[in-house]
Short mmCIF file of C-alpha atoms in Angstrom, two decimals:
data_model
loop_
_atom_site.label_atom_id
_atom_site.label_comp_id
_atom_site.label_asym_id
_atom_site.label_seq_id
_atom_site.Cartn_x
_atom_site.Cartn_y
_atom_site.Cartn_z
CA UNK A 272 -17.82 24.85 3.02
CA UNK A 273 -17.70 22.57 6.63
CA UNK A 274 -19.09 19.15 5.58
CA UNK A 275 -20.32 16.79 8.27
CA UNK A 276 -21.03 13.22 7.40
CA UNK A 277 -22.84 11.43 10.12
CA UNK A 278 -22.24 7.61 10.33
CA UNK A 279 -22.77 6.87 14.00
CA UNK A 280 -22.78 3.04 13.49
CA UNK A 281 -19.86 0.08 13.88
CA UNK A 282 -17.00 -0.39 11.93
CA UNK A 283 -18.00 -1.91 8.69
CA UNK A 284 -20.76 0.76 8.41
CA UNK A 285 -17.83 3.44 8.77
CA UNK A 286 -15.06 1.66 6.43
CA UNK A 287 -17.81 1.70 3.39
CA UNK A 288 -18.80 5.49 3.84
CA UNK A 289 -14.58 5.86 3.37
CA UNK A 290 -14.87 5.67 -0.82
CA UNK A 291 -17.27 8.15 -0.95
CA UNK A 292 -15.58 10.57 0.85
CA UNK A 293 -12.62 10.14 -1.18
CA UNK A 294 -14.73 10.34 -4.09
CA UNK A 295 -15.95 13.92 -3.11
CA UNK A 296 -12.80 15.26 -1.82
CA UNK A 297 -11.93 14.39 -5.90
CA UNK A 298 -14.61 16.64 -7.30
CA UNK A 299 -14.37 19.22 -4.24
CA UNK A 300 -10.52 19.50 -2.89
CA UNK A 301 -11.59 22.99 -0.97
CA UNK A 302 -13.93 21.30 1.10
CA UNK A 303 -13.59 20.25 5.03
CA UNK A 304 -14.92 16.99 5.50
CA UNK A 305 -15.71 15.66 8.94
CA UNK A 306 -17.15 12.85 10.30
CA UNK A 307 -19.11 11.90 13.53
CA UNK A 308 -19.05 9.00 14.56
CA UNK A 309 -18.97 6.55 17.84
CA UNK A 310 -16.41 5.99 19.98
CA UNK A 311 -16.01 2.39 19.11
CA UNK A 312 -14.93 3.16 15.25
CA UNK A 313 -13.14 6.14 16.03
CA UNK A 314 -10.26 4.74 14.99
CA UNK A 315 -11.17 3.73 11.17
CA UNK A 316 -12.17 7.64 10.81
CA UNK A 317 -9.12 8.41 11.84
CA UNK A 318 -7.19 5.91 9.11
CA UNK A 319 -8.65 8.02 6.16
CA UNK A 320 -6.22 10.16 5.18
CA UNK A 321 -9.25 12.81 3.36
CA UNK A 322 -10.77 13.14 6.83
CA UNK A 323 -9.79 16.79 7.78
CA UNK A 324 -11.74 15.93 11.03
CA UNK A 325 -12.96 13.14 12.91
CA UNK A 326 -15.73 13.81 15.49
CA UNK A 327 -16.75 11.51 18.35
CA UNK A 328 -20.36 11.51 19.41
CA UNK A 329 -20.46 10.08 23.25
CA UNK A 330 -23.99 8.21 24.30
CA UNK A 331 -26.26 9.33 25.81
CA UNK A 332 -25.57 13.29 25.50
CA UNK A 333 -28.61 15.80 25.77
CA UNK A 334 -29.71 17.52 22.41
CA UNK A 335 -29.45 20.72 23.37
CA UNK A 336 -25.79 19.59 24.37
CA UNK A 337 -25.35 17.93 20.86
CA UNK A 338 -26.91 21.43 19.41
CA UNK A 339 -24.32 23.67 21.09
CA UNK A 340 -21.16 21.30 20.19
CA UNK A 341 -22.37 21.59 16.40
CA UNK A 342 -22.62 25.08 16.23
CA UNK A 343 -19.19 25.50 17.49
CA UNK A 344 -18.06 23.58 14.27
CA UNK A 345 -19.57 26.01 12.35
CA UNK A 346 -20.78 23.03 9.90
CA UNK A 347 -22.43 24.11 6.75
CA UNK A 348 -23.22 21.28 5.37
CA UNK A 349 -24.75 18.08 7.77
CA UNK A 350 -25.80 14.53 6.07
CA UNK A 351 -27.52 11.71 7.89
CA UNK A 352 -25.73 9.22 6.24
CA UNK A 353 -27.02 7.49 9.47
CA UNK A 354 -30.58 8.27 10.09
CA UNK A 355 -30.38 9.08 14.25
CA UNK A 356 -33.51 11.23 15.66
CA UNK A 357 -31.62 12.91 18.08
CA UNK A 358 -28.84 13.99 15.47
CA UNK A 359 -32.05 15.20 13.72
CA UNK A 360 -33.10 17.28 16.06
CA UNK A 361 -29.48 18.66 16.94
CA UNK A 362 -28.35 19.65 13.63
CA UNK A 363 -31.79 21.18 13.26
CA UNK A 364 -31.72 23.07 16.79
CA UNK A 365 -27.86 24.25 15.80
CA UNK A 366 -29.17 25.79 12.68
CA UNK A 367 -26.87 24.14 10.20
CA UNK A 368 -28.08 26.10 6.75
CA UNK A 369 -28.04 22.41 5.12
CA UNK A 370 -29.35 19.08 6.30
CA UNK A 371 -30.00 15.84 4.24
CA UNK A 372 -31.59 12.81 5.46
CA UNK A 373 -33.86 10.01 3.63
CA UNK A 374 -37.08 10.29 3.25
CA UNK A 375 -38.21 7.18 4.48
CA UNK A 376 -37.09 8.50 8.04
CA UNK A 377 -40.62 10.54 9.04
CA UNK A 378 -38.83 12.74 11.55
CA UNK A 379 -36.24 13.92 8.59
CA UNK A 380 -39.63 16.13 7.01
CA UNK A 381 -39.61 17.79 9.95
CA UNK A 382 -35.66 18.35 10.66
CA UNK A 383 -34.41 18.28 7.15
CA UNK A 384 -34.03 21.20 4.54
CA UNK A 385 -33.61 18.32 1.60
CA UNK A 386 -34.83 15.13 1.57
CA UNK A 387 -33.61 12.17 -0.83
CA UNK A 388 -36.21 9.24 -2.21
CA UNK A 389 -33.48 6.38 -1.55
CA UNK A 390 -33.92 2.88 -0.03
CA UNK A 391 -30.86 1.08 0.76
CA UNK A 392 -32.90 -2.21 1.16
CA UNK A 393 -34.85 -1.32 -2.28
CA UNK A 394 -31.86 -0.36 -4.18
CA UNK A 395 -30.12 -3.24 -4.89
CA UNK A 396 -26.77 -1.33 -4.16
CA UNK A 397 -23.58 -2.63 -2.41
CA UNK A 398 -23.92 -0.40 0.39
CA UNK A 399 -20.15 1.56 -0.65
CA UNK A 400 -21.97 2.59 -3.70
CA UNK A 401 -25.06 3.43 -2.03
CA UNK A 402 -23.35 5.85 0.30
CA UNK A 403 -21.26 7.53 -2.71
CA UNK A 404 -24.86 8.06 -4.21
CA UNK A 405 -25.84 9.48 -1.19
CA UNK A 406 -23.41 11.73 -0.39
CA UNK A 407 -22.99 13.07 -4.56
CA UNK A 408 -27.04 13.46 -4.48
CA UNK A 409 -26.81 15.50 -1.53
CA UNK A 410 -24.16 17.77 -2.88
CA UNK A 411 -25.64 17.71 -6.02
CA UNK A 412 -22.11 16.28 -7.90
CA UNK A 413 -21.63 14.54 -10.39
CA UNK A 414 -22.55 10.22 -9.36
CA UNK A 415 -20.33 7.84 -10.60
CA UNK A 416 -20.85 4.64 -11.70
CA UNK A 417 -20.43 1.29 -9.50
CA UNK A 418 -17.47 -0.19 -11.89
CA UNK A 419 -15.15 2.81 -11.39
CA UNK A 420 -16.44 2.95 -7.49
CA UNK A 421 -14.76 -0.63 -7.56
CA UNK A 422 -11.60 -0.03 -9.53
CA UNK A 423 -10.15 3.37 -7.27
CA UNK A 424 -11.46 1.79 -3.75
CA UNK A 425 -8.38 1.73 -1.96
CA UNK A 426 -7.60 5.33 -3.36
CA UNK A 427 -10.52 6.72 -2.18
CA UNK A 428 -11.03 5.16 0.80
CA UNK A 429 -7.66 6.94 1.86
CA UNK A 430 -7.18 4.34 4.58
CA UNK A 431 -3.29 3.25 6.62
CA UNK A 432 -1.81 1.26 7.41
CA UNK A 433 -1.37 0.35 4.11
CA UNK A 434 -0.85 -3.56 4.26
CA UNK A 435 2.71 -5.19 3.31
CA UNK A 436 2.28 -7.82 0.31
CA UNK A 437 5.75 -8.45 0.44
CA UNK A 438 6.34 -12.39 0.21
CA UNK A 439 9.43 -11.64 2.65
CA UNK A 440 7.34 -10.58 5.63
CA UNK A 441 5.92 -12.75 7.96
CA UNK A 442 7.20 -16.27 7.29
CA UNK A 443 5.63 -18.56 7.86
CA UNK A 444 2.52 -16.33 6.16
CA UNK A 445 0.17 -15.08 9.01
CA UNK A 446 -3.61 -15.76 8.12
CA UNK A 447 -5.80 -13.51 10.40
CA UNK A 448 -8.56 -16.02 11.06
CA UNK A 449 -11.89 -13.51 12.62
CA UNK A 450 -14.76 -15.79 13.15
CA UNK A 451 -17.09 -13.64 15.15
CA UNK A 452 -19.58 -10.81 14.79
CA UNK A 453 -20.51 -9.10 17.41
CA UNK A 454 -23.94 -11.00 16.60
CA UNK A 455 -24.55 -8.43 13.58
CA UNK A 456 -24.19 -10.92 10.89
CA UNK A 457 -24.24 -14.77 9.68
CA UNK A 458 -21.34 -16.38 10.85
CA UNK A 459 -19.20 -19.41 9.18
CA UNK A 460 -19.74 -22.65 11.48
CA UNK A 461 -16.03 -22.71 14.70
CA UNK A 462 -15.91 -25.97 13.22
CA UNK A 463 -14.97 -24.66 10.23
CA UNK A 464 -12.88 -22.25 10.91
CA UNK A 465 -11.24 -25.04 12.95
CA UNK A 466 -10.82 -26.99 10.03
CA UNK A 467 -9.35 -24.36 7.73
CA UNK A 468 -6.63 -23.57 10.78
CA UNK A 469 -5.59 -27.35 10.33
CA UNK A 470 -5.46 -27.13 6.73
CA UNK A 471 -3.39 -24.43 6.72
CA UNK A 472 -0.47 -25.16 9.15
CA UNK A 473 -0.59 -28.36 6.71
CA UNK A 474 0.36 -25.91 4.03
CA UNK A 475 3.37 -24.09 6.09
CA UNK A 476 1.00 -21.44 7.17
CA UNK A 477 -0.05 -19.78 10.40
CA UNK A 478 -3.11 -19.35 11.58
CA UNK A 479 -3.94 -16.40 14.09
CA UNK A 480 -7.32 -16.00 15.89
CA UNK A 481 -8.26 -12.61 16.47
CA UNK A 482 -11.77 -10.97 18.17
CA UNK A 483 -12.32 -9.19 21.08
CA UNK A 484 -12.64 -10.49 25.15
CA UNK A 485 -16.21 -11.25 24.65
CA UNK A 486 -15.41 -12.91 21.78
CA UNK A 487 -13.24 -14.73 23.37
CA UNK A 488 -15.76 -15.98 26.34
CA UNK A 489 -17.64 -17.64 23.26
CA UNK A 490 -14.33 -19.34 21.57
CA UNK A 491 -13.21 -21.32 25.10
CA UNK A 492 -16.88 -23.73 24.56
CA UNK A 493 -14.69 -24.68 20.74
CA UNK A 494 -11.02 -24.11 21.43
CA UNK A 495 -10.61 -27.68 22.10
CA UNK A 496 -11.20 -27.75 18.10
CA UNK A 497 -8.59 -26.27 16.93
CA UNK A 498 -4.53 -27.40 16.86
CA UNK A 499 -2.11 -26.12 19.75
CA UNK A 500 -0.09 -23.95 17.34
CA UNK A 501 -2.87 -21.60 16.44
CA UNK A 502 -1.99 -18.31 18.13
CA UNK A 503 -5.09 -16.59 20.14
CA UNK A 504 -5.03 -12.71 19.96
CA UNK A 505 -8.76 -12.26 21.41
CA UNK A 506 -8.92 -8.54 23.38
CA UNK A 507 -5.37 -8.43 23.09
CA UNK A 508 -4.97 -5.30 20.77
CA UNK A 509 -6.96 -1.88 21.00
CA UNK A 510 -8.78 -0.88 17.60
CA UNK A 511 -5.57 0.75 16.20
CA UNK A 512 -3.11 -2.34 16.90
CA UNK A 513 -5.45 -4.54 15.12
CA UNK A 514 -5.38 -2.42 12.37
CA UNK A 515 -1.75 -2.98 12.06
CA UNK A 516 -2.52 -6.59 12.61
CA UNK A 517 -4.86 -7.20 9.68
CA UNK A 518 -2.25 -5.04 7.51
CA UNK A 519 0.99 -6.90 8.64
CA UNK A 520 -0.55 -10.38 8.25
CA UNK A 521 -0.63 -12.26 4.72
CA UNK A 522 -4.58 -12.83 4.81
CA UNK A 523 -7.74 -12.59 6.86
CA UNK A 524 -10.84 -14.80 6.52
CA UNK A 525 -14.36 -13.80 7.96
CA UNK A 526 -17.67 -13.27 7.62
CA UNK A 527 -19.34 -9.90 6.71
CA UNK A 528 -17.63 -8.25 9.72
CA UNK A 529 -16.22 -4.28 10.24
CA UNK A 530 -12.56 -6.18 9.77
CA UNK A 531 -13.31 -7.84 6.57
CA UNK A 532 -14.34 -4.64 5.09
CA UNK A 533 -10.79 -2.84 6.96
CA UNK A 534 -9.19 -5.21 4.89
CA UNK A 535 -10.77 -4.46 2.07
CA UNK A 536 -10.50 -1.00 1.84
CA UNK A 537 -6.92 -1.07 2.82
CA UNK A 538 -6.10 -3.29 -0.29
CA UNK A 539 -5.21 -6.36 1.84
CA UNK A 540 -5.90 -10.19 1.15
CA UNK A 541 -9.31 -11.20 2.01
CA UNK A 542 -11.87 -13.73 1.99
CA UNK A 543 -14.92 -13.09 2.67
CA UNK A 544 -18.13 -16.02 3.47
CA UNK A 545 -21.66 -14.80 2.56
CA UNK A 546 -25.22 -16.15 2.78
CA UNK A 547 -27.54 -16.27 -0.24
CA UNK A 548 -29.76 -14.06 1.14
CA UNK A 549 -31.54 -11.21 -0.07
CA UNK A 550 -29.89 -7.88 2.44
CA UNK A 551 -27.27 -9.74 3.91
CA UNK A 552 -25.86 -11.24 1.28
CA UNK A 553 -22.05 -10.10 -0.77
CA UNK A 554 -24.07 -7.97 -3.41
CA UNK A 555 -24.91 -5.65 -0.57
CA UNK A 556 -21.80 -6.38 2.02
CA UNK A 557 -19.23 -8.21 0.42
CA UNK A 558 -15.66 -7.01 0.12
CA UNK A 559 -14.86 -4.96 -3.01
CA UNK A 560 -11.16 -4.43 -2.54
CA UNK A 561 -8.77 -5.61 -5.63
CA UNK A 562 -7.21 -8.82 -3.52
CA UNK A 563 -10.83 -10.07 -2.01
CA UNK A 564 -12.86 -12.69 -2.79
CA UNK A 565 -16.47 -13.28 -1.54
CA UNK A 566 -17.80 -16.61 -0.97
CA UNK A 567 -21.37 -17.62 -1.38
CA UNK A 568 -23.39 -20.02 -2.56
CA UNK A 569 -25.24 -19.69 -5.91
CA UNK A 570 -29.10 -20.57 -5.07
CA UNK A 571 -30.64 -18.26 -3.19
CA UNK A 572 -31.89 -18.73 0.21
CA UNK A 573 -35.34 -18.11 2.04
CA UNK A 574 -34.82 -20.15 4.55
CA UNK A 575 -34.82 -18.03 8.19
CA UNK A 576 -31.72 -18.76 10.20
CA UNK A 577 -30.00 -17.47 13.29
CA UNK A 578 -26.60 -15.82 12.91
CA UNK A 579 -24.89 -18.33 14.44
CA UNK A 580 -26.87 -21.87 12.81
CA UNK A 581 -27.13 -21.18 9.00
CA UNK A 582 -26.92 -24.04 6.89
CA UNK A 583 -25.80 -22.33 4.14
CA UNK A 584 -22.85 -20.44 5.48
CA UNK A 585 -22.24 -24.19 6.67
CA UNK A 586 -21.94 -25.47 2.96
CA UNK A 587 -18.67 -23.19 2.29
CA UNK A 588 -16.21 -25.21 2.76
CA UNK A 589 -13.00 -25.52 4.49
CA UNK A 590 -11.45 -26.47 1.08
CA UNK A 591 -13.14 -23.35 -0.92
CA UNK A 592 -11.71 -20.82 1.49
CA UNK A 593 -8.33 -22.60 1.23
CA UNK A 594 -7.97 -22.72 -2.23
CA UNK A 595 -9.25 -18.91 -2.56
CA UNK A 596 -6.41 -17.79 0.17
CA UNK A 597 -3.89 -19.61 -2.15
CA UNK A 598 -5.08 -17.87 -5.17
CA UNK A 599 -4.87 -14.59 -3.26
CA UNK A 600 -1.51 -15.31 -1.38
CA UNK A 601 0.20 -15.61 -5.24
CA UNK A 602 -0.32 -12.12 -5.62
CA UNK A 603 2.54 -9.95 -4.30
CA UNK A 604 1.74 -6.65 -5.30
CA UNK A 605 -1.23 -4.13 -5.21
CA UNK A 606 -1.95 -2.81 -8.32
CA UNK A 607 -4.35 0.54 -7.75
CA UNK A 608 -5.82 2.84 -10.51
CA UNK A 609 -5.69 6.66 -9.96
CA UNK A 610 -8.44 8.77 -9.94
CA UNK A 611 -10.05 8.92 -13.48
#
């Protein structure tokens, strides 16, 4: 059995399909397990150690091209863990004996041989758990429930680097600071993160601001905010260095981005800032990992807001995230269930 799991999306979308595939590799060791996926977030696929194969889909490929690349994998098994038309038709055109997609996607009754009544937005779900239920409905195994999802995370996920908690590493600590998103999601006021990068070189620590070149661009209009000592790290690493980054530093703070969720899943420190908002808020993206902690304010929101003005990302404060990092930073060693 040649299992293709299709998550042609960004980086956080790719680091919470990770548990489920661990999860199924549990129940079905035999199986190959590959996963397409885009060239940006190549390199999370790659960190999962259950992975037999990780498959890069380059834009803007014909579908007959797509079609004739499948086949050669001789896949048996393809899920649309991302719903993508032109995957549709592909897997359909290379004959692929089974192909699963949602049924909300109308293209999927026409390219699909099984079809699954699931909503992620109607579910409630954290999205992790929503893809294990995906993926076990699919295969028609056995579904798990969202508290033992929670407690064998970093297992399944399979993900290195694995990060070093040691207390002995990296003195003075290292706190990752990320403050961007690519625009894909609410993001904690500069100011703020300004403020916590003050608070914590008053506390012996060192903060490190990390993002990509573009990112960067956006960060000159506030640098002026923040104290000389912080170190700057925008565009500076490829995808794999920062990997290593986020594991060899003592913390990272940021909003519900791909490297909050690397964190995560790799069992290091995090804090994570969250609006109250139905879809976007930590029930449905926040960090699950054993050493995270999700911020977010307890009334719910209905008020619209931009990514980058939301006044309740705005009410987190400085002093929450601080006094969550020091909470975290006490703990010196992962504790992980095995698989039950």
């Amino acid at each position: 059995m040649h299992l293709m799991i299709s998550r042609v999306e960004g980086i956080g979308d790719v680091c919470l399909t990770l548990p489920a595939i661990g999860y199924v590799k549990q129940l079905m060791p035999e199986c190959k397990i590959s996963m397409l996926v885009s060239p940006y977030s190549q390199a999370v696929a790659r960190s999962c150690h259950w992975l037999d194969d990780v498959v890069v889909l380059e834009p803007n490929q014909p579908v007959s091209d797509i079609a004739s690349f499948l086949t050669s994998l001789h896949i048996s098994h393809f899920v649309h863990v991302t719903a993508n038309k032109t995957l549709a038709k592909a897997a359909k055109m290379a004959r692929i004996t089974h192909r699963v997609g949602l049924a909300g996607r109308h293209y999927h009754w026409l390219s699909c041989t099984q079809l699954l009544w699931m909503s992620r937005a109607k579910s409630g779900f954290h999205e992790a758990y929503f893809n294990l239920l995906f993926l076990a409905r699919s295969l028609g195994l056995t579904e798990t429930n969202y508290d033992t999802m929670r407690q064998n995370l970093v297992e399944w996920s399979g993900f290195s680097p694995s990060p070093n908690l040691s207390d002995e590493v990296n003195t003075p600590v290292q706190v990752l600071l990320h403050p961007y998103s690519r625009g894909h999601g609410r993001e904690w006021p500069i100011s703020q993160f300004a403020e916590l990068a003050e608070k914590l070189i008053a506390r012996g620590m060192k903060p490190v601001i990390g993002g990509t070149s573009a990112d960067f661009q956006s960060f000159q209009r506030s640098q002026h905010l923040f104290p000389d000592s912080c170190q700057l790290v925008f565009g500076q690493d490829s995808l794999d260095a920062y990997l290593k980054r986020i594991a060899n530093s003592g913390a990272l703070v940021a909003s519900g981005t791909g490297p909050l969720h690397i964190a995560s899943v790799m069992g290091q420190r995090c804090v994570g800032i969250f609006p109250p908002r139905k879809v976007v808020n930590s029930r449905r993206w926040g960090a699950l990992g054993p050493l995270s902690r999700n911020l977010e304010l307890s009334s719910a929101c209905q008020k619209e807001c931009s990514n980058t003005e939301c006044e309740c990302m705005a009410k987190i404060s400085a002093d929450m995230v601080i006094n969550a990092l020091t909470e975290l930073l006490q703990t010196q060693q992962l504790h992980t269930n095995t698989v039950s």
